[in-house]
């Protein structure tokens, strides 16, 4: 009887906390981070408003080539990065994004020609 009361109270508390959470019901699939690569927006991020740029930091100089944004119910948007020298930190301006969950698939090239690619998901509120 006491055990049932404790479990019931714990479930009621968890339900009340979720009801107060503005992100309750939102789920994000987080991919395993690639070794030494960080992005903004980060994988699993929830932004307040449209991010102005997509940025990536690599362990060695790279040239960002493309960022393809996809969201449910929308056509993919390919953002081509302007020509630039290889750098450890790269970025590209993004178009204005409406509230939705997005996947950003990116490609980058090293100065020696090797290619890298990755994917991050984020939510725009």
mmCIF file of C-alpha atoms in Angstrom:
data_model
loop_
_atom_site.group_PDB
_atom_site.id
_atom_site.type_symbol
_atom_site.label_atom_id
_atom_site.label_comp_id
_atom_site.label_asym_id
_atom_site.label_seq_id
_atom_site.Cartn_x
_atom_site.Cartn_y
_atom_site.Cartn_z
ATOM 1 C CA UNK A 1 0.000 0.000 0.000
ATOM 2 C CA UNK A 2 2.757 2.479 0.956
ATOM 3 C CA UNK A 3 4.790 1.442 -2.075
ATOM 4 C CA UNK A 4 1.773 2.115 -4.334
ATOM 5 C CA UNK A 5 1.314 5.574 -2.764
ATOM 6 C CA UNK A 6 4.987 6.446 -3.297
ATOM 7 C CA UNK A 7 4.908 5.365 -6.957
ATOM 8 C CA UNK A 8 1.607 7.188 -7.548
ATOM 9 C CA UNK A 9 2.963 10.370 -5.930
ATOM 10 C CA UNK A 10 6.172 10.174 -7.996
ATOM 11 C CA UNK A 11 4.198 9.771 -11.229
ATOM 12 C CA UNK A 12 1.896 12.666 -10.325
ATOM 13 C CA UNK A 13 4.905 14.900 -9.578
ATOM 14 C CA UNK A 14 6.567 13.962 -12.886
ATOM 15 C CA UNK A 15 3.331 14.682 -14.764
ATOM 16 C CA UNK A 16 2.990 18.099 -13.105
ATOM 17 C CA UNK A 17 6.618 18.957 -13.961
ATOM 18 C CA UNK A 18 6.084 17.956 -17.598
ATOM 19 C CA UNK A 19 2.905 20.046 -17.789
ATOM 20 C CA UNK A 20 4.920 23.128 -16.761
ATOM 21 C CA UNK A 21 7.737 22.418 -19.233
ATOM 22 C CA UNK A 22 7.169 24.380 -22.489
ATOM 23 C CA UNK A 23 9.187 21.735 -24.339
ATOM 24 C CA UNK A 24 7.194 18.775 -22.995
ATOM 25 C CA UNK A 25 6.308 16.436 -25.838
ATOM 26 C CA UNK A 26 9.208 17.612 -28.025
ATOM 27 C CA UNK A 27 11.720 14.914 -28.776
ATOM 28 C CA UNK A 28 15.021 15.203 -30.537
ATOM 29 C CA UNK A 29 17.093 12.370 -31.978
ATOM 30 C CA UNK A 30 20.683 13.192 -31.097
ATOM 31 C CA UNK A 31 23.311 11.631 -33.291
ATOM 32 C CA UNK A 32 26.643 10.649 -31.805
ATOM 33 C CA UNK A 33 28.966 13.660 -32.043
ATOM 34 C CA UNK A 34 31.797 13.367 -34.519
ATOM 35 C CA UNK A 35 35.223 13.430 -32.965
ATOM 36 C CA UNK A 36 36.348 16.996 -32.395
ATOM 37 C CA UNK A 37 33.593 18.656 -34.456
ATOM 38 C CA UNK A 38 31.175 21.117 -32.860
ATOM 39 C CA UNK A 39 28.357 23.010 -34.555
ATOM 40 C CA UNK A 40 26.094 25.964 -33.846
ATOM 41 C CA UNK A 41 23.252 25.204 -33.695
ATOM 42 C CA UNK A 42 24.373 22.106 -31.818
ATOM 43 C CA UNK A 43 22.773 18.726 -32.370
ATOM 44 C CA UNK A 44 19.577 18.648 -30.294
ATOM 45 C CA UNK A 45 19.501 22.440 -29.735
ATOM 46 C CA UNK A 46 16.251 24.345 -29.261
ATOM 47 C CA UNK A 47 16.667 27.899 -30.527
ATOM 48 C CA UNK A 48 14.492 30.904 -29.731
ATOM 49 C CA UNK A 49 14.013 32.352 -33.182
ATOM 50 C CA UNK A 50 15.762 31.606 -36.436
ATOM 51 C CA UNK A 51 19.552 31.144 -36.142
ATOM 52 C CA UNK A 52 21.398 33.612 -38.355
ATOM 53 C CA UNK A 53 24.336 31.303 -39.163
ATOM 54 C CA UNK A 54 25.387 27.672 -39.237
ATOM 55 C CA UNK A 55 28.905 27.307 -37.828
ATOM 56 C CA UNK A 56 31.241 24.344 -37.482
ATOM 57 C CA UNK A 57 34.532 23.992 -35.635
ATOM 58 C CA UNK A 58 36.903 21.284 -36.863
ATOM 59 C CA UNK A 59 40.095 19.852 -35.365
ATOM 60 C CA UNK A 60 41.935 20.952 -38.538
ATOM 61 C CA UNK A 61 41.260 23.529 -41.301
ATOM 62 C CA UNK A 62 38.311 22.764 -43.577
ATOM 63 C CA UNK A 63 36.282 24.591 -46.219
ATOM 64 C CA UNK A 64 32.524 24.475 -45.652
ATOM 65 C CA UNK A 65 30.873 23.607 -48.970
ATOM 66 C CA UNK A 66 27.130 23.175 -48.381
ATOM 67 C CA UNK A 67 24.500 23.015 -45.673
ATOM 68 C CA UNK A 68 21.199 21.401 -46.661
ATOM 69 C CA UNK A 69 18.276 22.183 -44.370
ATOM 70 C CA UNK A 70 15.273 19.866 -44.290
ATOM 71 C CA UNK A 71 12.101 20.099 -42.214
ATOM 72 C CA UNK A 72 8.791 18.234 -42.218
ATOM 73 C CA UNK A 73 6.456 19.566 -44.868
ATOM 74 C CA UNK A 74 9.060 21.786 -46.525
ATOM 75 C CA UNK A 75 11.300 21.387 -49.550
ATOM 76 C CA UNK A 76 15.018 21.026 -48.729
ATOM 77 C CA UNK A 77 16.991 24.273 -48.840
ATOM 78 C CA UNK A 78 20.620 24.043 -50.018
ATOM 79 C CA UNK A 79 22.831 26.816 -48.679
ATOM 80 C CA UNK A 80 26.098 27.067 -50.606
ATOM 81 C CA UNK A 81 28.957 28.547 -48.627
ATOM 82 C CA UNK A 82 30.879 31.362 -50.325
ATOM 83 C CA UNK A 83 34.434 30.584 -51.443
ATOM 84 C CA UNK A 84 36.831 30.850 -48.521
ATOM 85 C CA UNK A 85 40.192 29.603 -47.337
ATOM 86 C CA UNK A 86 40.330 26.501 -45.158
ATOM 87 C CA UNK A 87 39.893 27.338 -41.475
ATOM 88 C CA UNK A 88 39.262 25.441 -38.248
ATOM 89 C CA UNK A 89 36.103 27.527 -37.673
ATOM 90 C CA UNK A 90 33.731 28.048 -40.616
ATOM 91 C CA UNK A 91 30.204 29.395 -41.018
ATOM 92 C CA UNK A 92 27.527 30.339 -43.524
ATOM 93 C CA UNK A 93 24.512 32.660 -43.303
ATOM 94 C CA UNK A 94 21.167 30.859 -43.087
ATOM 95 C CA UNK A 95 17.831 31.936 -44.532
ATOM 96 C CA UNK A 96 15.099 32.871 -42.062
ATOM 97 C CA UNK A 97 13.683 29.634 -40.647
ATOM 98 C CA UNK A 98 10.076 29.232 -39.512
ATOM 99 C CA UNK A 99 9.379 27.341 -36.278
ATOM 100 C CA UNK A 100 9.927 23.643 -36.990
ATOM 101 C CA UNK A 101 12.409 20.826 -36.388
ATOM 102 C CA UNK A 102 15.292 20.934 -38.885
ATOM 103 C CA UNK A 103 18.079 18.650 -39.987
ATOM 104 C CA UNK A 104 21.208 20.351 -41.277
ATOM 105 C CA UNK A 105 23.347 18.061 -43.453
ATOM 106 C CA UNK A 106 26.736 19.665 -44.107
ATOM 107 C CA UNK A 107 29.743 18.908 -46.295
ATOM 108 C CA UNK A 108 33.252 20.270 -45.939
ATOM 109 C CA UNK A 109 36.529 19.776 -47.748
ATOM 110 C CA UNK A 110 40.068 19.782 -46.395
ATOM 111 C CA UNK A 111 42.839 21.736 -48.094
ATOM 112 C CA UNK A 112 44.200 18.368 -49.306
ATOM 113 C CA UNK A 113 40.852 17.482 -50.928
ATOM 114 C CA UNK A 114 39.491 15.033 -48.335
ATOM 115 C CA UNK A 115 35.757 15.363 -47.752
ATOM 116 C CA UNK A 116 33.813 15.275 -44.495
ATOM 117 C CA UNK A 117 30.089 15.372 -43.894
ATOM 118 C CA UNK A 118 27.773 15.355 -40.935
ATOM 119 C CA UNK A 119 24.252 15.975 -39.773
ATOM 120 C CA UNK A 120 22.693 17.792 -36.828
ATOM 121 C CA UNK A 121 19.055 18.249 -35.825
ATOM 122 C CA UNK A 122 17.713 21.310 -34.052
ATOM 123 C CA UNK A 123 14.385 22.926 -33.269
ATOM 124 C CA UNK A 124 13.430 26.538 -34.009
ATOM 125 C CA UNK A 125 10.804 28.003 -31.662
#
